[in-house]
mmCIF file of C-alpha atoms in Angstrom:
data_model
loop_
_atom_site.group_PDB
_atom_site.id
_atom_site.type_symbol
_atom_site.label_atom_id
_atom_site.label_comp_id
_atom_site.label_asym_id
_atom_site.label_seq_id
_atom_site.Cartn_x
_atom_site.Cartn_y
_atom_site.Cartn_z
ATOM 1 C CA MET O 1 140.103 -54.377 -19.417
ATOM 2 C CA GLY O 2 136.451 -54.985 -19.834
ATOM 3 C CA ARG O 3 134.738 -52.556 -21.523
ATOM 4 C CA LYS O 4 131.015 -51.582 -20.834
ATOM 5 C CA LEU O 5 128.743 -49.092 -23.071
ATOM 6 C CA SER O 6 127.052 -45.935 -22.202
ATOM 7 C CA PHE O 7 124.894 -43.486 -23.592
ATOM 8 C CA THR O 8 124.402 -39.698 -24.193
ATOM 9 C CA ALA O 9 121.829 -38.454 -26.765
ATOM 10 C CA ILE O 10 121.462 -34.052 -26.981
ATOM 11 C CA ALA O 11 119.160 -32.343 -29.277
ATOM 12 C CA ALA O 12 122.617 -30.177 -30.948
ATOM 13 C CA GLY O 13 120.360 -28.231 -32.760
ATOM 14 C CA LEU O 14 116.675 -27.980 -33.648
ATOM 15 C CA ALA O 15 115.083 -26.214 -36.832
ATOM 16 C CA LEU O 16 115.022 -22.690 -35.200
ATOM 17 C CA ALA O 17 110.630 -23.511 -36.314
ATOM 18 C CA VAL O 18 111.484 -26.493 -32.871
ATOM 19 C CA LEU O 19 113.445 -24.755 -31.248
ATOM 20 C CA PRO O 20 112.373 -21.739 -28.400
ATOM 21 C CA ALA O 21 112.970 -18.407 -29.172
ATOM 22 C CA VAL O 22 116.154 -18.749 -27.689
ATOM 23 C CA ASP O 23 119.957 -17.761 -28.649
ATOM 24 C CA ALA O 24 121.304 -20.915 -28.233
ATOM 25 C CA GLY O 25 124.761 -19.985 -27.152
ATOM 26 C CA ALA O 26 123.376 -16.981 -24.705
ATOM 27 C CA ALA O 27 122.187 -17.682 -21.934
ATOM 28 C CA PRO O 28 118.323 -17.506 -21.706
ATOM 29 C CA ALA O 29 115.582 -15.391 -19.828
ATOM 30 C CA GLY O 30 115.870 -15.152 -16.592
ATOM 31 C CA SER O 31 118.670 -17.263 -16.013
ATOM 32 C CA ALA O 32 122.052 -14.893 -13.268
ATOM 33 C CA PRO O 33 124.249 -11.841 -14.509
ATOM 34 C CA ALA O 34 126.576 -12.119 -16.539
ATOM 35 C CA GLY O 35 130.121 -13.537 -14.416
ATOM 36 C CA SER O 36 127.895 -13.871 -10.899
ATOM 37 C CA ALA O 37 127.065 -17.030 -9.182
ATOM 38 C CA PRO O 38 123.955 -17.669 -10.463
ATOM 39 C CA ALA O 39 122.306 -19.671 -7.214
ATOM 40 C CA GLY O 40 121.628 -23.496 -7.964
ATOM 41 C CA ALA O 41 124.319 -24.084 -9.800
ATOM 42 C CA ALA O 42 126.146 -26.904 -8.388
ATOM 43 C CA PRO O 43 129.522 -26.233 -6.019
ATOM 44 C CA ASP O 44 132.944 -27.638 -7.073
ATOM 45 C CA THR O 45 132.426 -30.197 -4.854
ATOM 46 C CA THR O 46 129.228 -31.893 -6.102
ATOM 47 C CA ARG O 47 129.285 -36.221 -5.497
ATOM 48 C CA ALA O 48 132.506 -35.859 -4.028
ATOM 49 C CA ALA O 49 132.573 -37.938 -0.852
ATOM 50 C CA ALA O 50 134.873 -36.471 0.882
ATOM 51 C CA ALA O 51 137.759 -33.775 0.204
ATOM 52 C CA GLY O 52 140.802 -36.005 -2.035
ATOM 53 C CA THR O 53 138.360 -38.012 -3.891
ATOM 54 C CA GLN O 54 137.089 -37.967 -7.728
ATOM 55 C CA ILE O 55 134.617 -34.820 -8.706
ATOM 56 C CA TYR O 56 131.771 -35.670 -11.141
ATOM 57 C CA SER O 57 130.693 -31.860 -10.953
ATOM 58 C CA GLY O 58 131.136 -27.410 -11.157
ATOM 59 C CA THR O 59 129.835 -24.540 -12.065
ATOM 60 C CA GLY O 60 128.709 -24.497 -16.068
ATOM 61 C CA TRP O 61 129.631 -28.825 -15.821
ATOM 62 C CA LYS O 62 129.546 -32.119 -15.351
ATOM 63 C CA ILE O 63 131.085 -35.522 -15.877
ATOM 64 C CA ASP O 64 128.997 -37.883 -16.987
ATOM 65 C CA ASP O 65 129.773 -40.106 -13.836
ATOM 66 C CA GLU O 66 126.406 -41.922 -13.979
ATOM 67 C CA SER O 67 127.010 -43.994 -16.964
ATOM 68 C CA GLY O 68 130.508 -44.929 -15.453
ATOM 69 C CA MET O 69 132.393 -42.637 -17.414
ATOM 70 C CA TYR O 70 134.328 -40.873 -14.650
ATOM 71 C CA SER O 71 137.572 -39.767 -16.251
ATOM 72 C CA LEU O 72 140.664 -39.624 -19.059
ATOM 73 C CA SER O 73 142.910 -41.867 -19.293
ATOM 74 C CA GLY O 74 146.472 -40.253 -18.388
ATOM 75 C CA ASP O 75 149.094 -44.109 -18.738
ATOM 76 C CA GLY O 76 150.068 -42.185 -21.931
ATOM 77 C CA THR O 77 148.894 -43.587 -25.111
ATOM 78 C CA GLY O 78 146.136 -41.040 -26.191
ATOM 79 C CA TYR O 79 143.034 -40.933 -27.999
ATOM 80 C CA THR O 80 142.162 -40.534 -31.600
ATOM 81 C CA PHE O 81 139.165 -39.343 -33.497
ATOM 82 C CA GLN O 82 138.208 -41.305 -36.580
ATOM 83 C CA PHE O 83 136.213 -40.647 -40.218
ATOM 84 C CA ALA O 84 133.644 -43.843 -41.110
ATOM 85 C CA ASP O 85 133.326 -42.284 -44.257
ATOM 86 C CA ALA O 86 135.256 -39.737 -47.096
ATOM 87 C CA ASP O 87 131.411 -37.812 -46.457
ATOM 88 C CA ALA O 88 131.619 -37.420 -42.620
ATOM 89 C CA GLN O 89 135.628 -36.089 -42.550
ATOM 90 C CA THR O 90 134.810 -33.222 -45.327
ATOM 91 C CA LYS O 91 131.374 -31.911 -42.381
ATOM 92 C CA LEU O 92 133.023 -33.082 -39.651
ATOM 93 C CA GLY O 93 136.831 -32.790 -40.092
ATOM 94 C CA ALA O 94 138.385 -28.998 -39.724
ATOM 95 C CA ALA O 95 135.538 -28.616 -35.800
ATOM 96 C CA THR O 96 137.100 -32.425 -35.102
ATOM 97 C CA LYS O 97 140.650 -30.480 -35.195
ATOM 98 C CA GLN O 98 139.725 -27.618 -33.370
ATOM 99 C CA ALA O 99 137.986 -29.665 -31.137
ATOM 100 C CA ALA O 100 141.208 -31.922 -30.769
ATOM 101 C CA ALA O 101 143.898 -29.037 -30.709
ATOM 102 C CA GLN O 102 141.780 -27.685 -27.336
ATOM 103 C CA LEU O 103 141.098 -30.934 -25.202
ATOM 104 C CA THR O 104 145.517 -30.669 -26.430
ATOM 105 C CA SER O 105 145.539 -28.026 -25.306
ATOM 106 C CA VAL O 106 143.683 -28.716 -22.209
ATOM 107 C CA THR O 107 143.648 -31.631 -20.520
ATOM 108 C CA GLY O 108 147.804 -32.090 -21.366
ATOM 109 C CA ILE O 109 146.527 -35.970 -23.477
ATOM 110 C CA LYS O 110 147.288 -36.524 -26.895
ATOM 111 C CA PHE O 111 144.777 -35.982 -28.799
ATOM 112 C CA THR O 112 144.521 -36.466 -32.420
ATOM 113 C CA VAL O 113 143.482 -36.686 -36.406
ATOM 114 C CA SER O 114 143.397 -39.759 -38.320
ATOM 115 C CA THR O 115 143.186 -39.729 -42.106
ATOM 116 C CA THR O 116 141.527 -43.833 -41.495
ATOM 117 C CA LEU O 117 137.908 -43.943 -42.800
ATOM 118 C CA LYS O 118 137.140 -46.383 -40.973
ATOM 119 C CA PRO O 119 132.764 -47.157 -39.341
ATOM 120 C CA SER O 120 132.937 -47.639 -35.633
ATOM 121 C CA PRO O 121 131.244 -51.372 -35.247
ATOM 122 C CA GLU O 122 128.674 -49.528 -33.209
ATOM 123 C CA ASN O 123 129.744 -51.982 -29.449
ATOM 124 C CA CYS O 124 131.832 -51.585 -27.492
ATOM 125 C CA ALA O 125 133.289 -55.205 -27.173
ATOM 126 C CA ASP O 126 134.452 -54.950 -30.637
ATOM 127 C CA GLN O 127 136.375 -50.601 -30.234
ATOM 128 C CA PRO O 128 139.260 -50.299 -31.036
ATOM 129 C CA ARG O 129 141.042 -48.151 -26.806
ATOM 130 C CA HIS O 130 141.063 -44.985 -27.588
ATOM 131 C CA VAL O 131 139.495 -44.800 -30.625
ATOM 132 C CA MET O 132 136.046 -42.485 -31.722
ATOM 133 C CA THR O 133 134.808 -42.622 -34.214
ATOM 134 C CA LEU O 134 132.572 -39.976 -36.177
ATOM 135 C CA ALA O 135 129.701 -40.579 -38.729
ATOM 136 C CA VAL O 136 126.807 -38.241 -40.613
ATOM 137 C CA LYS O 137 123.926 -39.803 -40.286
ATOM 138 C CA TYR O 138 120.602 -38.611 -40.972
ATOM 139 C CA ARG O 139 117.872 -38.216 -37.628
ATOM 140 C CA PRO O 140 120.074 -40.695 -36.344
ATOM 141 C CA LEU O 141 117.940 -40.463 -32.767
ATOM 142 C CA ASP O 142 115.240 -42.874 -33.155
ATOM 143 C CA GLY O 143 114.406 -40.395 -36.762
ATOM 144 C CA LYS O 144 113.643 -36.970 -34.753
ATOM 145 C CA LYS O 145 113.654 -34.175 -36.187
ATOM 146 C CA GLY O 146 117.508 -32.426 -35.905
ATOM 147 C CA PHE O 147 119.454 -35.322 -33.199
ATOM 148 C CA SER O 148 122.839 -36.439 -32.874
ATOM 149 C CA ARG O 149 123.735 -38.756 -31.353
ATOM 150 C CA ALA O 150 126.870 -39.578 -29.489
ATOM 151 C CA LEU O 151 127.383 -43.413 -27.566
ATOM 152 C CA GLN O 152 130.945 -44.153 -25.997
ATOM 153 C CA CYS O 153 132.498 -47.415 -24.181
ATOM 154 C CA TYR O 154 134.265 -47.291 -20.470
ATOM 155 C CA ASN O 155 137.157 -48.645 -19.176
ATOM 156 C CA SER O 156 134.991 -50.896 -16.390
ATOM 157 C CA GLY O 157 138.305 -50.809 -14.623
ATOM 158 C CA ASP O 158 138.589 -47.313 -14.129
ATOM 159 C CA HIS O 159 135.427 -46.197 -15.649
ATOM 160 C CA SER O 160 137.956 -44.620 -17.849
ATOM 161 C CA ALA O 161 137.357 -43.701 -21.567
ATOM 162 C CA TRP O 162 137.786 -46.125 -23.349
ATOM 163 C CA GLY O 163 136.027 -44.610 -27.105
ATOM 164 C CA GLY O 164 132.968 -44.458 -28.779
ATOM 165 C CA TRP O 165 131.123 -43.113 -32.092
ATOM 166 C CA ALA O 166 128.862 -40.504 -32.451
ATOM 167 C CA PHE O 167 126.682 -39.769 -35.127
ATOM 168 C CA MET O 168 126.037 -36.098 -36.128
ATOM 169 C CA ASP O 169 122.127 -34.941 -38.310
ATOM 170 C CA THR O 170 123.012 -34.696 -41.179
ATOM 171 C CA GLU O 171 119.923 -32.329 -42.124
ATOM 172 C CA TYR O 172 122.541 -29.577 -40.140
ATOM 173 C CA TRP O 173 124.256 -29.272 -43.913
ATOM 174 C CA THR O 174 121.033 -30.121 -46.003
ATOM 175 C CA VAL O 175 118.937 -28.035 -44.907
ATOM 176 C CA PRO O 176 119.823 -24.020 -46.002
ATOM 177 C CA ASN O 177 120.571 -22.511 -43.512
ATOM 178 C CA TRP O 178 119.293 -25.055 -40.267
ATOM 179 C CA PHE O 179 120.397 -22.452 -37.742
ATOM 180 C CA GLY O 180 119.997 -19.411 -38.665
ATOM 181 C CA THR O 181 119.853 -17.150 -42.313
ATOM 182 C CA ASP O 182 123.446 -15.888 -39.897
ATOM 183 C CA LYS O 183 126.126 -17.307 -42.111
ATOM 184 C CA THR O 184 128.040 -17.277 -38.855
ATOM 185 C CA VAL O 185 125.872 -17.673 -36.801
ATOM 186 C CA ASN O 186 125.359 -21.071 -38.566
ATOM 187 C CA ALA O 187 128.902 -21.902 -38.649
ATOM 188 C CA SER O 188 129.156 -21.876 -34.810
ATOM 189 C CA LYS O 189 126.402 -23.858 -34.015
ATOM 190 C CA THR O 190 126.662 -26.201 -36.930
ATOM 191 C CA LYS O 191 130.819 -26.059 -35.294
ATOM 192 C CA ASN O 192 129.705 -26.755 -31.037
ATOM 193 C CA ALA O 193 127.308 -29.210 -32.517
ATOM 194 C CA ILE O 194 130.232 -31.716 -33.024
ATOM 195 C CA THR O 195 132.286 -30.669 -29.964
ATOM 196 C CA HIS O 196 129.310 -31.388 -27.534
ATOM 197 C CA GLU O 197 129.577 -34.139 -29.028
ATOM 198 C CA ILE O 198 133.010 -35.197 -28.773
ATOM 199 C CA GLY O 199 132.194 -33.596 -24.779
ATOM 200 C CA HIS O 200 130.553 -37.247 -24.392
ATOM 201 C CA MET O 201 132.873 -39.101 -26.120
ATOM 202 C CA VAL O 202 135.216 -38.526 -24.080
ATOM 203 C CA GLY O 203 133.163 -37.982 -20.413
ATOM 204 C CA MET O 204 130.663 -34.073 -20.583
ATOM 205 C CA ASP O 205 127.059 -34.765 -19.461
ATOM 206 C CA HIS O 206 124.485 -31.838 -19.596
ATOM 207 C CA PRO O 207 125.312 -29.847 -16.570
ATOM 208 C CA ASN O 208 121.252 -27.973 -16.549
ATOM 209 C CA VAL O 209 120.251 -26.933 -13.381
ATOM 210 C CA ASP O 210 117.546 -25.871 -11.940
ATOM 211 C CA LEU O 211 119.166 -22.004 -11.687
ATOM 212 C CA ASN O 212 116.082 -20.620 -11.128
ATOM 213 C CA GLY O 213 114.860 -22.575 -8.401
ATOM 214 C CA ASP O 214 111.227 -23.351 -9.706
ATOM 215 C CA GLY O 215 111.789 -27.215 -9.181
ATOM 216 C CA THR O 216 112.198 -28.192 -13.006
ATOM 217 C CA VAL O 217 115.650 -28.725 -14.859
ATOM 218 C CA ALA O 218 114.386 -26.975 -18.638
ATOM 219 C CA ASP O 219 116.031 -26.242 -21.989
ATOM 220 C CA PHE O 220 119.347 -23.178 -22.209
ATOM 221 C CA GLU O 221 119.263 -23.878 -17.980
ATOM 222 C CA CYS O 222 123.043 -23.338 -17.257
ATOM 223 C CA ALA O 223 125.207 -21.412 -15.485
ATOM 224 C CA PRO O 224 126.009 -18.855 -18.800
ATOM 225 C CA THR O 225 130.088 -17.410 -19.142
ATOM 226 C CA PRO O 226 131.228 -13.783 -18.055
ATOM 227 C CA LYS O 227 129.702 -12.198 -21.974
ATOM 228 C CA ASN O 228 126.460 -14.381 -21.030
ATOM 229 C CA TYR O 229 127.810 -17.101 -23.245
ATOM 230 C CA LEU O 230 126.713 -20.900 -21.588
ATOM 231 C CA PRO O 231 128.645 -24.507 -21.847
ATOM 232 C CA VAL O 232 129.142 -26.640 -25.488
ATOM 233 C CA MET O 233 127.597 -28.872 -23.329
ATOM 234 C CA CYS O 234 124.744 -27.300 -22.296
ATOM 235 C CA SER O 235 121.186 -29.913 -23.185
ATOM 236 C CA PRO O 236 119.736 -29.026 -26.403
ATOM 237 C CA ASN O 237 122.297 -26.782 -26.859
ATOM 238 C CA GLY O 238 124.953 -24.092 -25.735
ATOM 239 C CA GLY O 239 128.946 -22.261 -26.996
ATOM 240 C CA TYR O 240 129.366 -18.779 -28.701
ATOM 241 C CA LEU O 241 129.711 -17.550 -32.180
ATOM 242 C CA ALA O 242 131.796 -15.933 -33.300
ATOM 243 C CA ALA O 243 133.865 -16.377 -36.028
ATOM 244 C CA ALA O 244 136.284 -16.928 -34.233
ATOM 245 C CA ASP O 245 135.199 -18.785 -30.786
ATOM 246 C CA GLY O 246 132.922 -21.467 -32.636
ATOM 247 C CA GLY O 247 133.745 -24.728 -32.720
ATOM 248 C CA ASN O 248 135.698 -24.229 -29.047
ATOM 249 C CA PHE O 249 134.585 -25.593 -25.344
ATOM 250 C CA THR O 250 133.839 -22.269 -23.476
ATOM 251 C CA SER O 251 134.963 -21.476 -20.424
ATOM 252 C CA LEU O 252 132.467 -23.182 -17.943
ATOM 253 C CA ASP O 253 133.242 -25.830 -20.531
ATOM 254 C CA VAL O 254 137.068 -26.050 -19.897
ATOM 255 C CA PRO O 255 137.888 -27.025 -15.633
ATOM 256 C CA GLY O 256 135.480 -30.011 -16.363
ATOM 257 C CA LEU O 257 137.762 -31.503 -19.271
ATOM 258 C CA LYS O 258 140.680 -30.815 -16.899
ATOM 259 C CA GLN O 259 138.686 -32.131 -14.391
ATOM 260 C CA LEU O 260 138.977 -35.236 -16.177
ATOM 261 C CA VAL O 261 141.768 -35.619 -16.227
ATOM 262 C CA ALA O 262 142.658 -34.858 -12.456
ATOM 263 C CA ASN O 263 140.183 -38.061 -11.488
ATOM 264 C CA TRP O 264 142.459 -40.841 -13.401
ATOM 265 C CA SER O 265 145.422 -40.316 -9.910
ATOM 266 C CA LEU O 266 142.069 -40.531 -7.904
ATOM 267 C CA PRO O 267 140.152 -42.410 -6.300
ATOM 268 C CA ILE O 268 136.981 -42.867 -6.361
ATOM 269 C CA PRO O 269 133.825 -41.852 -3.870
ATOM 270 C CA ALA O 270 132.370 -44.354 -1.625
ATOM 271 C CA ALA O 271 129.040 -43.223 -2.147
ATOM 272 C CA GLU O 272 129.789 -44.314 -6.225
ATOM 273 C CA LYS O 273 131.032 -46.630 -5.280
ATOM 274 C CA GLY O 274 128.383 -49.742 -7.359
ATOM 275 C CA LEU O 275 126.351 -46.779 -8.910
ATOM 276 C CA SER O 276 127.636 -48.082 -12.494
ATOM 277 C CA PRO O 277 124.578 -48.798 -15.070
ATOM 278 C CA ALA O 278 124.649 -51.976 -16.564
ATOM 279 C CA THR O 279 125.369 -52.469 -19.865
ATOM 280 C CA PRO O 280 122.186 -51.920 -21.418
ATOM 281 C CA ALA O 281 119.834 -53.072 -24.059
ATOM 282 C CA ASP O 282 120.797 -51.671 -27.452
ATOM 283 C CA GLY O 283 117.792 -48.461 -28.090
ATOM 284 C CA ALA O 284 116.902 -48.085 -24.305
ATOM 285 C CA PRO O 285 120.117 -46.363 -22.105
ATOM 286 C CA ARG O 286 119.755 -43.683 -19.793
ATOM 287 C CA GLY O 287 120.869 -40.719 -23.149
ATOM 288 C CA VAL O 288 118.199 -41.789 -25.617
ATOM 289 C CA ALA O 289 115.196 -41.055 -22.843
ATOM 290 C CA ALA O 290 116.652 -38.026 -22.330
ATOM 291 C CA GLY O 291 117.148 -37.091 -25.506
ATOM 292 C CA SER O 292 113.756 -37.564 -26.566
ATOM 293 C CA ALA O 293 112.417 -35.106 -24.083
ATOM 294 C CA TYR O 294 113.413 -32.322 -26.303
#
């Protein structure tokens, strides 16, 4: 089976002195009222050429089809998360187990967390099938403060998620109160950042859209949940803030995860065929260009 590499990078959580003065878990000022259908939000049939074909976006969610990721494999083999080393396992283990459990529940595909400690080969040619490796690294996105980075591979035959690797910025742990002085919020935002990168590895993209019609898709400009939280996949970050919910995919992210499963058995729209990117050179992928804007 062929494998191709797609890259996604986010500002999973810049220091508060760098981030705009907006609560990363709540909808930005000027967005639609909670519970309403926001103007400019993508309909559930966006990028679907016709009824009965794959769908890549909806309100508050987007699949990373522009990087060649269309679906999650439904062949019954499932997916495994593993850690590059003991430090990554300690820092990321609990949040990864939480995300794996929710992914299994939502998608019906088994996501397990391995005790194996092994770095990713960091290239798709050698990336084990259906293995996603998490690591920690200081400013992994070209030295940019507060940025984490996820890189994913897809099966070039059916465009399902093949595997990938992610680096979480160590500043979230080494700098006190990175996401704020409220301990509960800080913990939730740290878990949300990990879940966000996991979301990229399984095929999700940023769902930001031009809600206010000003012609610009801005940071935090994502459809809010009924309780006015942003999707965890929102750029540069989002998610629930309460201790019980931090680190979960939100009610808006979940339909996108389910669509990744549905797409496995649906035909690719005619308009999508031939649009998948060639394997990008390391250091020049679409995701890096997007990340550098934050």
